[in-house]
Amino acid sequence: MYKNILFENTNGIANLTINRPDKLNALNIETIEEIKVAFQSIYDDPLIHGVIVTGAGEKAFVAGADISEIAELSELNGRKFAENGQEVFAMIENCHKPVIALVNGFALGGGCELAMACHMRIAISNAKFGQPEVNLGILPGYGGTQRLTHLIGKAKSFEISMTGDMIDAPLAQELGLVNYVYETADEGRAKCEKILNKIASKAPLAVGMVIDCINAVYKEDEDGYQTEANSFANCCKTDDFKEGTAAFLEKRKPDFKGE
Ligand code: COA
């Protein structure tokens, strides 16, 4: 079904691997479409509770948009290209299931943007992040100017996006771009699974609403406090809320149904 990604559900965790290692997992249009289709199925599949996004091979997470494709873009197609990528990455960011990027090498341009659209990032020590688009006469088009600034602040975002310099995993962690750094991909994956399995034991509707409320911080047309109050009220209507509070009072573990 997929040509450029690997996609499998392992015990409730969707593993989405960008699989073009000979091109350092560069994102061509077809790959972006496949990510969209995969996320649609993540949205729809009740058996999936969390997602790990990574790159095939040992060298790269994703080395950016496929330069052989973008070299031909006209003004009109450039706009469509950016808007389409932004839409797919917004789908990742707004997903009600936690999404972690396991960054195993170069995360440049669209690769850094893909990682930043995920809710958390766990880096392997060889990871390198950057927005080198200015070297090509363009700028980030998949939300990079916005998300990088949200994550690390204006001064560093200016520096990274205007110099095109790469930053390594320890610096990325220091800046708040990544949550954790591990030596090996196996250790990084184990940490991703541990976080996702822990979240899977919580009330799923509440988890989804946490995602909406935190994302609302960065939406200028939305009052995040109002979103939070509405979400809180919505949680109070759920069976999971009754179950969570009852379980606490009865000194037992809650059994959440996502209802
Ligand atoms: N788009 C298309 N192909 C890419 C690519 C990209 N973003 N990044 C790497 N590749 C391809 C290379 O063309 C090469 O293909 P080839 O073997 O058919 O020639 C292959 O992946 C390996 O890359 P190579 O450049 O030989 O590896 P390297 O170790 O010397 O350098 C990088 C690694 C990441 C520093 C370098 O590939 C690079 O700068 N890539 C582009 C990064 C970028 O500008 N991204 C933003 C795009 S908008």
Tab-separated table of C-alpha atoms and ligand atoms in Angstrom:
chain	number	residue	atom	x	y	z
A	1	MET	CA	0.000	0.000	0.000
A	2	TYR	CA	2.885	2.400	0.790
A	3	LYS	CA	5.968	2.968	-1.338
A	4	ASN	CA	7.943	5.514	0.671
A	5	ILE	CA	7.018	4.765	4.261
A	6	LEU	CA	6.801	1.719	6.487
A	7	PHE	CA	3.716	1.655	8.648
A	8	GLU	CA	2.844	-0.969	11.231
A	9	ASN	CA	0.910	-1.263	14.442
A	10	THR	CA	2.930	-2.946	17.187
A	11	ASN	CA	0.910	-3.481	20.360
A	12	GLY	CA	-1.101	-0.303	19.824
A	13	ILE	CA	1.851	1.870	18.778
A	14	ALA	CA	1.903	2.939	15.127
A	15	ASN	CA	5.463	2.926	13.823
A	16	LEU	CA	5.719	5.278	10.864
A	17	THR	CA	9.160	5.129	9.242
A	18	ILE	CA	10.111	7.361	6.329
A	19	ASN	CA	11.769	4.835	4.056
A	20	ARG	CA	13.974	6.377	1.357
A	21	PRO	CA	17.361	5.800	3.003
A	22	ASP	CA	19.313	6.180	-0.262
A	23	LYS	CA	17.951	9.767	-0.418
A	24	LEU	CA	18.381	10.307	3.331
A	25	ASN	CA	14.595	9.936	3.621
A	26	ALA	CA	13.965	13.192	1.741
A	27	LEU	CA	10.259	14.012	1.574
A	28	ASN	CA	8.956	13.949	-1.972
A	29	ILE	CA	5.309	14.820	-2.646
A	30	GLU	CA	4.378	11.137	-2.736
A	31	THR	CA	5.854	10.629	0.746
A	32	ILE	CA	3.890	13.585	2.123
A	33	GLU	CA	0.713	12.020	0.680
A	34	GLU	CA	1.555	8.686	2.286
A	35	ILE	CA	2.112	10.381	5.661
A	36	LYS	CA	-1.341	11.945	5.255
A	37	VAL	CA	-2.986	8.600	4.507
A	38	ALA	CA	-1.152	6.947	7.419
A	39	PHE	CA	-2.293	9.675	9.818
A	40	GLN	CA	-5.856	9.372	8.593
A	41	SER	CA	-5.741	5.711	9.600
A	42	ILE	CA	-4.123	6.641	12.937
A	43	TYR	CA	-7.041	9.024	13.571
A	44	ASP	CA	-9.565	6.329	12.679
A	45	ASP	CA	-8.057	3.189	14.226
A	46	PRO	CA	-9.182	2.678	17.844
A	47	LEU	CA	-6.470	0.058	18.318
A	48	ILE	CA	-3.712	2.667	17.912
A	49	HIS	CA	-2.960	4.686	21.061
A	50	GLY	CA	0.311	6.410	20.103
A	51	VAL	CA	2.733	7.018	17.254
A	52	ILE	CA	6.496	6.930	16.709
A	53	VAL	CA	7.783	8.713	13.598
A	54	THR	CA	11.341	7.939	12.523
A	55	GLY	CA	13.613	7.511	9.495
A	56	ALA	CA	14.995	4.353	7.913
A	57	GLY	CA	18.721	3.665	8.141
A	58	GLU	CA	21.299	5.043	10.520
A	59	LYS	CA	22.151	8.324	8.907
A	60	ALA	CA	19.010	10.383	8.666
A	61	PHE	CA	15.644	11.056	10.200
A	62	VAL	CA	14.686	13.153	7.157
A	63	ALA	CA	17.147	15.383	5.249
A	64	GLY	CA	14.419	17.739	4.057
A	65	ALA	CA	12.023	18.137	1.193
A	66	ASP	CA	13.215	16.400	-1.962
A	67	ILE	CA	15.354	19.065	-3.625
A	68	SER	CA	15.040	17.415	-7.040
A	69	GLU	CA	11.295	18.126	-6.888
A	70	ILE	CA	11.332	21.605	-5.384
A	71	ALA	CA	13.887	22.843	-7.896
A	72	GLU	CA	11.088	22.985	-10.490
A	73	LEU	CA	8.463	24.856	-8.450
A	74	SER	CA	6.719	27.912	-9.887
A	75	GLU	CA	5.278	30.609	-7.615
A	76	LEU	CA	1.811	29.034	-7.795
A	77	ASN	CA	3.039	25.513	-7.209
A	78	GLY	CA	5.365	26.715	-4.450
A	79	ARG	CA	2.367	28.073	-2.557
A	80	LYS	CA	0.443	24.819	-3.063
A	81	PHE	CA	3.487	22.810	-2.000
A	82	ALA	CA	3.853	24.766	1.255
A	83	GLU	CA	0.120	24.787	2.052
A	84	ASN	CA	-0.212	21.066	1.410
A	85	GLY	CA	2.762	20.227	3.659
A	86	GLN	CA	1.477	22.572	6.352
A	87	GLU	CA	-1.903	20.855	6.247
A	88	VAL	CA	-0.386	17.381	6.654
A	89	PHE	CA	1.892	18.498	9.484
A	90	ALA	CA	-1.067	20.191	11.213
A	91	MET	CA	-2.796	16.799	11.083
A	92	ILE	CA	0.135	15.379	13.043
A	93	GLU	CA	0.145	18.218	15.574
A	94	ASN	CA	-3.630	18.060	16.089
A	95	CYS	CA	-3.801	14.272	16.359
A	96	HIS	CA	-5.539	13.269	19.604
A	97	LYS	CA	-3.031	10.455	20.128
A	98	PRO	CA	0.501	11.280	21.289
A	99	VAL	CA	3.080	11.434	18.501
A	100	ILE	CA	6.819	11.211	19.225
A	101	ALA	CA	9.586	11.825	16.676
A	102	LEU	CA	12.542	9.490	17.158
A	103	VAL	CA	15.230	11.596	15.488
A	104	ASN	CA	17.971	9.259	14.322
A	105	GLY	CA	20.333	11.467	12.312
A	106	PHE	CA	19.844	14.470	10.049
A	107	ALA	CA	16.587	16.350	10.662
A	108	LEU	CA	16.978	19.180	8.204
A	109	GLY	CA	14.474	21.480	6.528
A	110	GLY	CA	11.226	19.522	6.175
A	111	GLY	CA	12.764	16.881	8.460
A	112	CYS	CA	13.188	19.349	11.300
A	113	GLU	CA	9.669	20.603	10.526
A	114	LEU	CA	8.277	17.052	10.615
A	115	ALA	CA	9.938	16.434	13.985
A	116	MET	CA	8.578	19.729	15.326
A	117	ALA	CA	5.026	18.872	14.238
A	118	CYS	CA	5.197	15.847	16.567
A	119	HIS	CA	4.253	16.387	20.218
A	120	MET	CA	7.660	15.331	21.553
A	121	ARG	CA	11.117	14.628	20.165
A	122	ILE	CA	13.596	12.032	21.338
A	123	ALA	CA	16.982	12.320	19.665
A	124	ILE	CA	19.772	9.826	19.139
A	125	SER	CA	23.176	11.353	19.876
A	126	ASN	CA	24.046	11.541	16.148
A	127	ALA	CA	21.001	13.740	15.424
A	128	LYS	CA	21.560	17.068	13.716
A	129	PHE	CA	18.813	19.663	13.379
A	130	GLY	CA	18.691	22.607	11.016
A	131	GLN	CA	16.705	24.788	8.643
A	132	PRO	CA	19.185	25.132	5.757
A	133	GLU	CA	16.643	26.372	3.186
A	134	VAL	CA	18.373	29.772	2.860
A	135	ASN	CA	21.246	27.884	1.203
A	136	LEU	CA	18.803	27.022	-1.588
A	137	GLY	CA	17.227	30.451	-1.969
A	138	ILE	CA	14.060	29.531	-0.090
A	139	LEU	CA	12.878	29.388	3.511
A	140	PRO	CA	11.084	26.782	5.618
A	141	GLY	CA	7.623	26.170	4.137
A	142	TYR	CA	6.155	23.412	6.293
A	143	GLY	CA	5.660	25.535	9.422
A	144	GLY	CA	9.328	25.748	10.448
A	145	THR	CA	9.513	29.494	11.039
A	146	GLN	CA	6.516	29.211	13.360
A	147	ARG	CA	7.152	25.982	15.278
A	148	LEU	CA	10.889	26.537	15.770
A	149	THR	CA	10.149	29.959	17.259
A	150	HIS	CA	7.432	28.520	19.509
A	151	LEU	CA	9.810	25.828	20.721
A	152	ILE	CA	13.085	27.683	21.253
A	153	GLY	CA	12.249	31.402	21.119
A	154	LYS	CA	12.895	34.164	18.639
A	155	ALA	CA	16.635	34.797	18.999
A	156	LYS	CA	17.775	31.204	18.417
A	157	SER	CA	15.133	30.634	15.766
A	158	PHE	CA	16.442	33.667	13.848
A	159	GLU	CA	19.997	32.379	14.187
A	160	ILE	CA	19.245	28.837	13.007
A	161	SER	CA	16.962	29.822	10.127
A	162	MET	CA	19.133	32.669	8.824
A	163	THR	CA	22.551	30.979	9.106
A	164	GLY	CA	21.333	27.538	7.984
A	165	ASP	CA	23.726	26.061	10.589
A	166	MET	CA	23.054	22.630	12.043
A	167	ILE	CA	22.829	22.080	15.780
A	168	ASP	CA	23.684	18.801	17.489
A	169	ALA	CA	21.519	16.770	19.847
A	170	PRO	CA	22.910	18.084	23.175
A	171	LEU	CA	22.430	21.694	22.051
A	172	ALA	CA	18.945	20.848	20.735
A	173	GLN	CA	18.118	19.503	24.177
A	174	GLU	CA	19.566	22.540	25.907
A	175	LEU	CA	17.386	24.780	23.711
A	176	GLY	CA	14.242	22.773	24.472
A	177	LEU	CA	13.887	21.375	20.967
A	178	VAL	CA	14.186	17.770	22.138
A	179	ASN	CA	12.899	16.082	25.263
A	180	TYR	CA	15.669	13.485	25.692
A	181	VAL	CA	18.879	12.329	24.016
A	182	TYR	CA	19.979	8.669	23.912
A	183	GLU	CA	23.123	6.999	22.601
A	184	THR	CA	21.384	4.317	20.555
A	185	ALA	CA	18.207	4.043	18.511
A	186	ASP	CA	17.123	1.055	20.619
A	187	GLU	CA	17.377	3.100	23.812
A	188	GLY	CA	15.527	5.979	22.170
A	189	ARG	CA	12.765	3.697	20.923
A	190	ALA	CA	12.422	2.098	24.367
A	191	LYS	CA	11.927	5.557	25.878
A	192	CYS	CA	9.320	6.452	23.215
A	193	GLU	CA	7.424	3.236	23.975
A	194	LYS	CA	7.630	3.830	27.720
A	195	ILE	CA	6.139	7.317	27.389
A	196	LEU	CA	3.422	6.183	24.947
A	197	ASN	CA	2.451	3.179	27.068
A	198	LYS	CA	2.232	5.367	30.159
A	199	ILE	CA	-0.044	7.824	28.331
A	200	ALA	CA	-2.142	4.862	27.121
A	201	SER	CA	-3.030	4.124	30.748
A	202	LYS	CA	-4.574	7.602	31.149
A	203	ALA	CA	-8.032	8.804	30.143
A	204	PRO	CA	-7.848	9.055	26.311
A	205	LEU	CA	-10.431	11.826	25.877
A	206	ALA	CA	-8.642	13.952	28.464
A	207	VAL	CA	-5.304	13.296	26.745
A	208	GLY	CA	-6.784	14.439	23.409
A	209	MET	CA	-8.086	17.596	25.037
A	210	VAL	CA	-4.683	18.342	26.601
A	211	ILE	CA	-3.299	18.265	23.049
A	212	ASP	CA	-5.996	20.696	21.833
A	213	CYS	CA	-5.442	23.091	24.740
A	214	ILE	CA	-1.653	23.179	24.451
A	215	ASN	CA	-1.915	23.687	20.699
A	216	ALA	CA	-4.382	26.526	21.362
A	217	VAL	CA	-1.577	28.510	23.033
A	218	TYR	CA	-0.158	29.052	19.556
A	219	LYS	CA	-3.394	29.791	17.708
A	220	GLU	CA	-3.979	33.522	17.629
A	221	ASP	CA	-7.627	33.165	16.652
A	222	GLU	CA	-8.371	30.964	19.658
A	223	ASP	CA	-8.650	31.849	23.358
A	224	GLY	CA	-6.737	29.003	24.989
A	225	TYR	CA	-8.265	29.673	28.423
A	226	GLN	CA	-11.727	29.341	26.910
A	227	THR	CA	-10.679	26.137	25.128
A	228	GLU	CA	-9.374	24.829	28.458
A	229	ALA	CA	-12.598	25.654	30.323
A	230	ASN	CA	-14.705	24.074	27.551
A	231	SER	CA	-12.505	20.984	27.551
A	232	PHE	CA	-12.693	20.718	31.333
A	233	ALA	CA	-16.483	20.904	31.144
A	234	ASN	CA	-16.532	18.275	28.385
A	235	CYS	CA	-14.389	15.941	30.504
A	236	CYS	CA	-16.906	16.258	33.345
A	237	LYS	CA	-19.534	14.651	31.065
A	238	THR	CA	-17.432	11.542	30.424
A	239	ASP	CA	-17.630	8.069	31.949
A	240	ASP	CA	-13.838	8.200	32.267
A	241	PHE	CA	-14.132	11.134	34.668
A	242	LYS	CA	-16.553	9.147	36.855
A	243	GLU	CA	-14.246	6.130	36.644
A	244	GLY	CA	-11.044	8.096	37.388
A	245	THR	CA	-12.410	9.845	40.443
A	246	ALA	CA	-14.192	6.704	41.728
A	247	ALA	CA	-11.006	4.653	41.309
A	248	PHE	CA	-9.025	7.200	43.312
A	249	LEU	CA	-11.566	7.235	46.128
A	250	GLU	CA	-11.789	3.422	46.127
A	251	LYS	CA	-7.967	3.154	46.105
A	252	ARG	CA	-7.814	1.116	42.899
A	253	LYS	CA	-6.454	1.568	39.385
A	254	PRO	CA	-8.859	3.222	36.941
A	255	ASP	CA	-10.116	1.322	33.907
A	256	PHE	CA	-10.635	3.989	31.252
A	257	LYS	CA	-12.746	3.234	28.193
A	258	GLY	CA	-12.329	6.486	26.274
A	259	GLU	CA	-16.025	7.259	26.734
B	1	COA	N1	16.574	16.050	-1.346
B	1	COA	C1	16.908	15.158	-2.299
B	1	COA	N2	17.973	14.327	-2.168
B	1	COA	C2	18.689	14.410	-1.039
B	1	COA	C3	18.373	15.327	-0.019
B	1	COA	C4	17.269	16.175	-0.211
B	1	COA	N3	16.872	17.035	0.723
B	1	COA	N4	19.286	15.187	0.974
B	1	COA	C5	20.118	14.215	0.588
B	1	COA	N5	19.770	13.749	-0.630
B	1	COA	C6	20.395	12.684	-1.416
B	1	COA	C7	21.699	13.155	-2.057
B	1	COA	O1	21.426	13.844	-3.257
B	1	COA	C8	22.387	11.834	-2.283
B	1	COA	O2	21.802	11.184	-3.382
B	1	COA	P1	22.733	10.475	-4.513
B	1	COA	O3	23.476	9.405	-3.749
B	1	COA	O4	21.741	9.918	-5.494
B	1	COA	O5	23.630	11.528	-5.034
B	1	COA	C9	21.992	11.035	-1.045
B	1	COA	O6	20.799	11.633	-0.551
B	1	COA	C10	23.039	11.062	0.054
B	1	COA	O7	23.299	12.416	0.382
B	1	COA	P2	24.775	13.048	0.389
B	1	COA	O8	24.632	14.515	0.198
B	1	COA	O9	25.663	12.317	-0.550
B	1	COA	O10	25.210	12.710	1.894
B	1	COA	P3	26.282	13.500	2.780
B	1	COA	O11	26.530	12.661	3.969
B	1	COA	O12	27.433	13.931	1.968
B	1	COA	O13	25.526	14.855	3.244
B	1	COA	C11	23.658	16.130	4.070
B	1	COA	C12	24.399	14.783	4.064
B	1	COA	C13	22.349	15.951	4.858
B	1	COA	C14	24.516	17.193	4.757
B	1	COA	C15	23.365	16.568	2.618
B	1	COA	O14	22.749	15.471	1.947
B	1	COA	C16	22.460	17.756	2.476
B	1	COA	O15	22.890	18.878	2.703
B	1	COA	N6	21.181	17.527	2.105
B	1	COA	C17	20.239	18.579	1.863
B	1	COA	C18	19.716	19.187	3.157
B	1	COA	C19	18.759	20.327	2.855
B	1	COA	O16	19.133	21.341	2.299
B	1	COA	N7	17.504	20.156	3.247
B	1	COA	C20	16.470	21.112	3.062
B	1	COA	C21	15.768	20.873	1.791
B	1	COA	S1	14.483	22.066	1.513
